[in-house]
Amino acid sequence: MTTIKIGDAVADLLRDGMPVRFTAYDGSAAGPADASIGLELVNQRGLAYLLTAPGDLGMARAYVSGDLVVHGVHPGDPYDVMVLLKNRLRFRKPSATEALTLLRGLGLSHLKPPPPPPQEHLPRWRRAVEGLRHSMTRDAEAIHRHYDVSNAFYRHVLGPSMAYTCAVYPHADATLEEAQAEKFDLVCRKLDLKPGQRLLDVGCGWGGMVRHAAREYGVKALGVTLSQQQADWGKEAVDRDGLGDLVEIRHSDYRDVLETGFDAISSIGLTEHIGVRQYPSYFGFLRDHLKPEGRLLNHSIARHHNHREEIGAFIDRYVFPDGELTGSGTIITEAQDAGLEVMHSENLRQHYAMTLRDWGRNLVDNWDAAVDEVGIGNARVWGLYMTGSRLAFEWNEIQLHQVLAVRTSDDGADGFPLRPSW
């Protein structure tokens, strides 16, 4: 029987050639010898991950577990290697005969898939036992898995603003904190907030929007979040800022908000979590909680098309369980069908790429503290996820849209000036 070297086998399964230097635990290698970036497969478990889950998921499992080591880049920001690998490191599926020959050549009589890393959640179809998708119970669990990681960890990544949504850079050299403040202020300007008005912020995170709106525009603001840790941190920030008479942060599902007649509603980064099939009830709920001429600003990640497409296995299992994306056209259509008048839409795609760039820099700068807080596996997941997302925004695979809508009065009044004021 001919012995097959791992380097040759992996390179042969790639459709577009090996763009980096690949070395394996059997001493074999593939790819350019002078490459500045290298991948090292350190053990048989890593090989099993690559062969039993070809593509992004297998690579992610091997990388997160430490079985596939990247040389030449920082694990907190593996941008340079992912630029090389993106859309090139695609495994073709071997035939049954080819797979058997490969296993025998590698000295493996059988290949049982190893257990996935502990950071990986169940596949979507198996999570069905946890409850109906996007029920209140299952949504709360999905939010808990992602957001109740550690406020200290998020502080290391997000910076002082604790804003985990796309920033708006007023100029190319703006800092992340300047850009996050500009994002909140742009939302306030689009909503045309004025002192004494009432604002509802659904999916409020750590409370950045409600605190900015109260401090800068004098509104009374209610923020709701399904994350207990976010709510606790936000309440402390409200007290620290002396805004307790204007701001309430509530640990709650937005669907449990009973108050109505809000002058404005902001939804910044929530739509990705609620499920496309829930859009009619979501936008209907928001419309019903606005007073006539009240405005809604919906800020969300969107696809660059409106076709139905499942979120990738890595993001679904490691980052956003049950997350769903669609195009801005679908978002606008559903808002209109719920009785809202859409007044404006803006794509901030490049701004999100820049935001992710800066979060990656923060993770690199605070790497040791981040690892101490959540462990090396989780830290690797975050470096991988943020870098992959940055590339997706840069390459126009996903976008970020702010959609401004209004609940018109019965006689058609919308309260808008003839031209935008923000």
XYZ file of C-alpha atoms in Angstrom:
422
model
C 0.000 0.000 0.000
C 1.346 3.396 -0.948
C 1.752 5.796 1.944
C 0.137 9.145 1.280
C 1.561 12.261 2.864
C -0.956 14.536 4.570
C 0.346 17.639 2.849
C -0.155 16.071 -0.581
C -3.602 14.767 0.350
C -4.894 18.080 1.662
C -3.458 20.012 -1.288
C -5.054 17.523 -3.711
C -8.481 18.070 -2.177
C -8.271 21.825 -2.653
C -9.943 23.182 -5.754
C -7.751 26.233 -6.196
C -4.323 25.290 -4.861
C -2.651 25.965 -1.512
C -2.061 29.738 -1.113
C -0.048 29.415 2.136
C 2.618 27.078 3.494
C 0.944 23.991 4.952
C 2.827 21.591 7.229
C 1.551 18.490 8.992
C 2.495 16.294 11.936
C 3.828 13.569 9.597
C 6.527 15.937 8.360
C 4.891 16.635 5.010
C 4.320 20.063 3.521
C 2.554 21.803 0.655
C 2.279 25.293 -0.737
C 4.938 27.956 -1.347
C 8.063 27.332 0.738
C 8.738 31.053 1.095
C 5.205 32.001 2.209
C 5.104 34.445 5.122
C 1.965 32.797 6.518
C 1.705 29.138 7.419
C -0.829 26.572 8.590
C 0.374 23.737 10.804
C -1.759 20.638 11.355
C -0.483 19.337 14.683
C -2.345 16.062 15.233
C -4.673 13.390 13.847
C -7.770 14.934 15.454
C -7.217 18.043 13.389
C -7.007 15.915 10.245
C -10.246 14.199 11.225
C -11.934 17.589 11.580
C -10.780 18.606 8.107
C -11.917 15.369 6.473
C -15.235 14.830 8.270
C -16.526 18.395 7.957
C -14.956 19.757 4.754
C -14.895 23.502 4.296
C -15.335 26.295 6.801
C -16.755 24.202 9.641
C -13.951 21.622 9.626
C -11.298 24.339 9.439
C -12.969 26.229 12.272
C -13.161 23.150 14.481
C -9.479 22.357 13.973
C -8.470 25.992 14.536
C -10.605 26.613 17.634
C -9.399 23.383 19.244
C -5.745 24.277 18.613
C -5.223 21.375 16.206
C -4.605 23.757 13.297
C -2.152 26.524 14.148
C -1.696 29.674 12.080
C 1.792 31.176 11.904
C 2.573 34.729 10.840
C -0.598 36.419 12.121
C -2.100 37.171 15.541
C -4.990 34.868 16.539
C -6.989 37.900 17.630
C -6.920 39.355 14.118
C -6.112 36.707 11.474
C -7.053 39.098 8.671
C -4.009 38.554 6.446
C -4.384 34.778 6.350
C -8.120 34.933 5.768
C -7.631 37.307 2.843
C -5.467 34.616 1.276
C -7.804 31.757 2.145
C -11.152 33.374 1.457
C -12.899 31.738 -1.504
C -9.740 29.771 -2.271
C -9.507 27.151 0.462
C -12.477 25.173 -0.809
C -12.393 21.414 -0.398
C -13.906 19.283 -3.113
C -15.800 16.233 -1.897
C -13.809 13.072 -2.630
C -15.506 10.042 -4.194
C -16.101 6.973 -2.011
C -13.206 5.126 -3.662
C -10.940 8.134 -3.384
C -11.862 8.627 0.277
C -11.133 4.978 1.081
C -7.792 5.125 -0.715
C -6.961 8.340 1.103
C -7.765 6.873 4.515
C -5.724 3.752 3.874
C -2.836 5.766 2.535
C -2.864 7.923 5.622
C -2.810 4.825 7.804
C -6.381 5.266 9.051
C -8.597 2.200 8.936
C -11.669 4.265 9.715
C -12.442 7.884 10.383
C -14.885 8.554 13.176
C -15.778 12.243 13.510
C -14.285 13.518 16.782
C -16.524 15.465 19.163
C -16.690 19.146 18.185
C -14.987 21.747 20.402
C -16.989 22.768 23.499
C -17.563 26.234 21.998
C -19.772 24.714 19.288
C -23.536 24.623 19.787
C -25.899 22.033 18.400
C -26.764 22.247 14.703
C -29.957 24.124 13.983
C -32.043 21.014 13.288
C -31.132 19.483 16.658
C -31.948 22.676 18.541
C -35.594 22.044 17.613
C -35.932 20.067 20.842
C -35.262 23.272 22.785
C -38.485 24.824 21.580
C -40.033 26.422 18.551
C -37.573 28.553 16.690
C -37.829 32.203 17.767
C -40.178 31.442 20.611
C -39.532 33.694 23.600
C -37.842 30.843 25.489
C -35.546 29.815 22.632
C -34.701 33.421 21.721
C -33.742 34.094 25.328
C -31.441 31.059 25.317
C -29.823 32.109 22.025
C -29.173 35.629 23.335
C -27.833 34.230 26.609
C -25.340 32.026 24.746
C -23.857 34.908 22.808
C -24.186 37.996 24.995
C -23.864 36.636 28.525
C -20.243 35.689 27.932
C -18.543 38.271 30.130
C -18.999 42.018 30.355
C -15.267 42.311 31.011
C -14.507 40.414 27.793
C -16.824 42.632 25.780
C -15.143 45.682 27.313
C -11.786 44.411 26.031
C -13.193 44.035 22.494
C -15.716 46.849 22.174
C -13.942 49.571 24.113
C -15.471 52.077 26.560
C -18.641 52.623 24.507
C -19.713 48.972 24.964
C -21.498 49.350 21.625
C -21.723 46.045 19.766
C -23.178 47.369 16.508
C -21.860 49.122 13.418
C -20.281 52.509 14.138
C -20.502 55.500 11.782
C -17.138 57.072 10.965
C -17.465 60.829 10.399
C -14.056 60.722 8.685
C -11.502 58.052 7.834
C -9.259 58.807 10.813
C -12.018 58.837 13.445
C -11.501 56.644 16.492
C -13.874 53.809 17.310
C -15.305 55.794 20.229
C -15.918 58.826 18.022
C -17.605 56.621 15.438
C -19.863 54.913 17.983
C -20.945 58.291 19.370
C -21.668 59.462 15.823
C -23.766 56.334 15.200
C -25.970 57.004 18.214
C -26.240 60.655 17.301
C -27.168 59.863 13.692
C -29.976 57.646 14.956
C -31.159 60.468 17.246
C -31.072 62.956 14.381
C -32.970 60.666 12.043
C -35.589 60.144 14.755
C -35.692 63.934 15.264
C -35.619 63.522 19.036
C -36.609 66.463 21.226
C -36.619 67.058 25.001
C -39.515 65.404 26.781
C -40.236 62.844 24.070
C -40.449 59.111 24.832
C -38.062 56.670 23.156
C -38.201 52.863 23.147
C -34.957 51.065 22.250
C -35.558 47.371 21.545
C -32.526 45.133 21.952
C -30.746 47.933 23.805
C -27.560 46.034 24.612
C -25.539 47.772 27.296
C -27.654 50.919 26.987
C -25.485 53.125 24.804
C -28.371 54.430 22.692
C -30.758 55.258 25.538
C -28.027 56.975 27.550
C -26.908 59.051 24.555
C -30.485 60.030 23.697
C -31.261 61.064 27.259
C -27.978 62.894 27.832
C -27.798 64.742 24.501
C -31.485 65.133 23.573
C -33.323 65.124 26.903
C -35.734 62.288 26.058
C -37.226 59.756 28.455
C -35.941 56.408 27.249
C -36.815 52.775 27.882
C -34.331 50.111 26.766
C -35.077 46.376 26.801
C -32.646 43.482 26.395
C -32.853 39.712 26.781
C -29.355 39.614 28.263
C -29.231 39.799 32.038
C -25.573 40.799 32.046
C -26.227 43.615 29.587
C -29.130 44.877 31.666
C -27.096 44.821 34.884
C -24.186 46.682 33.284
C -26.510 49.188 31.633
C -28.332 49.973 34.866
C -25.025 50.678 36.592
C -23.996 52.953 33.698
C -27.295 54.848 33.934
C -26.718 55.463 37.641
C -23.091 56.393 37.047
C -24.151 58.959 34.437
C -26.838 60.413 36.697
C -29.603 59.586 34.206
C -31.877 57.585 36.476
C -34.734 60.103 36.099
C -34.689 59.744 32.293
C -33.573 56.179 31.491
C -34.887 52.743 32.392
C -33.148 49.569 31.243
C -35.275 46.471 31.567
C -34.318 42.794 31.332
C -37.192 41.828 29.070
C -38.299 40.557 25.686
C -39.426 43.496 23.581
C -42.712 41.655 23.064
C -43.447 42.084 26.776
C -43.376 45.891 26.618
C -46.892 47.062 27.509
C -46.357 50.813 27.208
C -47.476 52.413 23.929
C -47.582 55.851 22.322
C -43.822 56.275 21.942
C -42.563 59.250 19.944
C -39.753 57.135 18.522
C -38.440 53.581 18.502
C -34.872 52.527 17.735
C -33.900 48.966 16.898
C -30.128 48.678 16.559
C -28.904 45.160 15.859
C -32.036 43.259 16.910
C -33.563 42.314 13.556
C -30.804 39.750 12.875
C -32.018 37.691 15.848
C -35.800 37.656 15.453
C -36.202 35.482 12.338
C -37.480 36.540 8.913
C -40.819 34.817 9.457
C -41.338 36.997 12.522
C -40.961 40.253 10.569
C -44.732 40.851 10.139
C -45.402 40.572 13.868
C -42.187 42.464 14.710
C -42.914 45.484 12.536
C -46.574 45.318 13.471
C -45.662 45.441 17.153
C -43.368 48.430 16.635
C -45.980 50.297 14.592
C -48.628 49.691 17.238
C -46.329 51.087 19.932
C -45.710 54.359 18.068
C -47.987 57.337 18.269
C -49.148 58.908 14.972
C -46.165 60.597 13.261
C -43.853 58.555 15.505
C -40.635 57.366 13.853
C -38.853 53.995 13.728
C -35.155 53.585 12.945
C -34.275 49.955 12.129
C -30.495 49.359 11.990
C -29.549 45.835 10.935
C -27.173 43.619 9.011
C -28.607 42.544 5.652
C -27.614 40.371 2.757
C -26.697 41.879 -0.593
C -29.694 40.075 -2.105
C -33.218 39.103 -1.062
C -33.095 35.360 -1.752
C -33.664 33.002 1.149
C -30.328 31.695 2.386
C -29.386 29.984 5.627
C -26.655 31.516 7.735
C -23.304 29.676 7.557
C -22.617 26.690 9.814
C -19.733 28.382 11.640
C -21.708 31.526 12.508
C -24.795 29.514 13.472
C -22.957 27.069 15.729
C -20.255 29.285 17.213
C -21.553 32.866 17.184
C -25.253 33.598 16.607
C -27.457 30.536 17.159
C -30.687 30.908 15.164
C -29.512 34.144 13.540
C -31.087 34.979 10.173
C -30.323 37.580 7.516
C -32.206 38.852 4.499
C -31.903 41.761 2.096
C -32.916 45.350 2.759
C -35.659 44.985 0.171
C -37.349 42.351 2.319
C -36.966 44.510 5.429
C -38.531 47.499 3.677
C -41.343 45.387 2.216
C -42.256 43.919 5.589
C -42.175 47.334 7.263
C -44.482 48.702 4.584
C -46.822 45.720 4.791
C -47.090 46.308 8.534
C -48.460 49.799 7.852
C -45.304 51.867 8.213
C -44.259 54.481 5.660
C -40.580 54.033 4.757
C -38.947 57.437 4.371
C -35.245 56.657 3.931
C -32.728 53.814 3.695
C -28.951 54.054 4.032
C -26.284 51.401 3.523
C -23.347 51.645 5.960
C -21.500 48.549 4.742
C -17.998 50.048 4.691
C -18.520 51.484 8.157
C -19.119 48.012 9.571
C -15.918 46.718 7.978
C -14.062 49.551 9.711
C -15.830 48.810 13.005
C -14.788 45.166 12.858
C -11.242 46.222 12.013
C -11.124 48.283 15.198
C -12.683 45.558 17.334
C -10.011 43.196 16.021
C -7.301 45.654 17.029
C -8.825 45.861 20.492
C -8.792 42.077 20.811
C -5.128 41.948 19.793
C -4.209 44.723 22.243
C -6.078 42.984 25.083
C -5.430 39.390 24.040
C -3.992 38.065 27.291
C -6.750 39.620 29.389
C -9.403 38.350 26.970
C -8.015 34.816 27.104
C -7.925 34.963 30.905
C -11.581 36.005 30.879
C -13.127 33.508 28.422
C -10.432 30.942 27.566
C -8.259 30.466 24.512
C -10.898 28.619 22.474
C -13.515 31.352 22.809
C -10.923 34.024 22.082
C -9.947 32.199 18.876
C -13.629 32.009 17.891
C -13.949 35.768 18.241
C -10.837 36.524 16.237
C -12.040 34.219 13.470
C -15.623 35.478 13.482
C -14.799 39.184 13.476
C -12.198 38.821 10.730
C -14.508 36.731 8.574
C -17.306 39.251 9.070
C -14.998 42.139 8.188
C -14.121 40.460 4.898
C -17.788 39.756 4.162
C -18.594 43.460 4.533
C -15.562 44.507 2.489
C -16.499 42.115 -0.321
C -20.181 43.158 -0.303
C -21.447 39.755 0.789
C -23.355 41.393 3.640
C -24.373 44.985 4.288
C -25.651 47.225 7.094
C -28.859 49.135 6.483
C -30.593 51.839 8.472
C -34.247 52.035 7.465
C -36.226 55.046 8.698
C -39.999 54.694 8.808
C -42.966 56.491 10.327
C -46.467 55.682 11.501
C -48.484 58.195 9.488
C -51.628 59.654 10.978
C -55.068 58.783 9.646
C -55.007 61.830 7.392
C -51.576 60.925 5.970
C -49.459 63.382 7.989
C -45.926 62.108 8.640
C -44.309 65.039 10.457
C -41.298 65.133 8.135
C -39.882 68.288 6.542
C -39.693 68.448 2.775
C -36.021 67.441 2.805
C -33.997 65.380 5.309
C -32.762 67.361 8.308
C -30.143 65.003 9.713
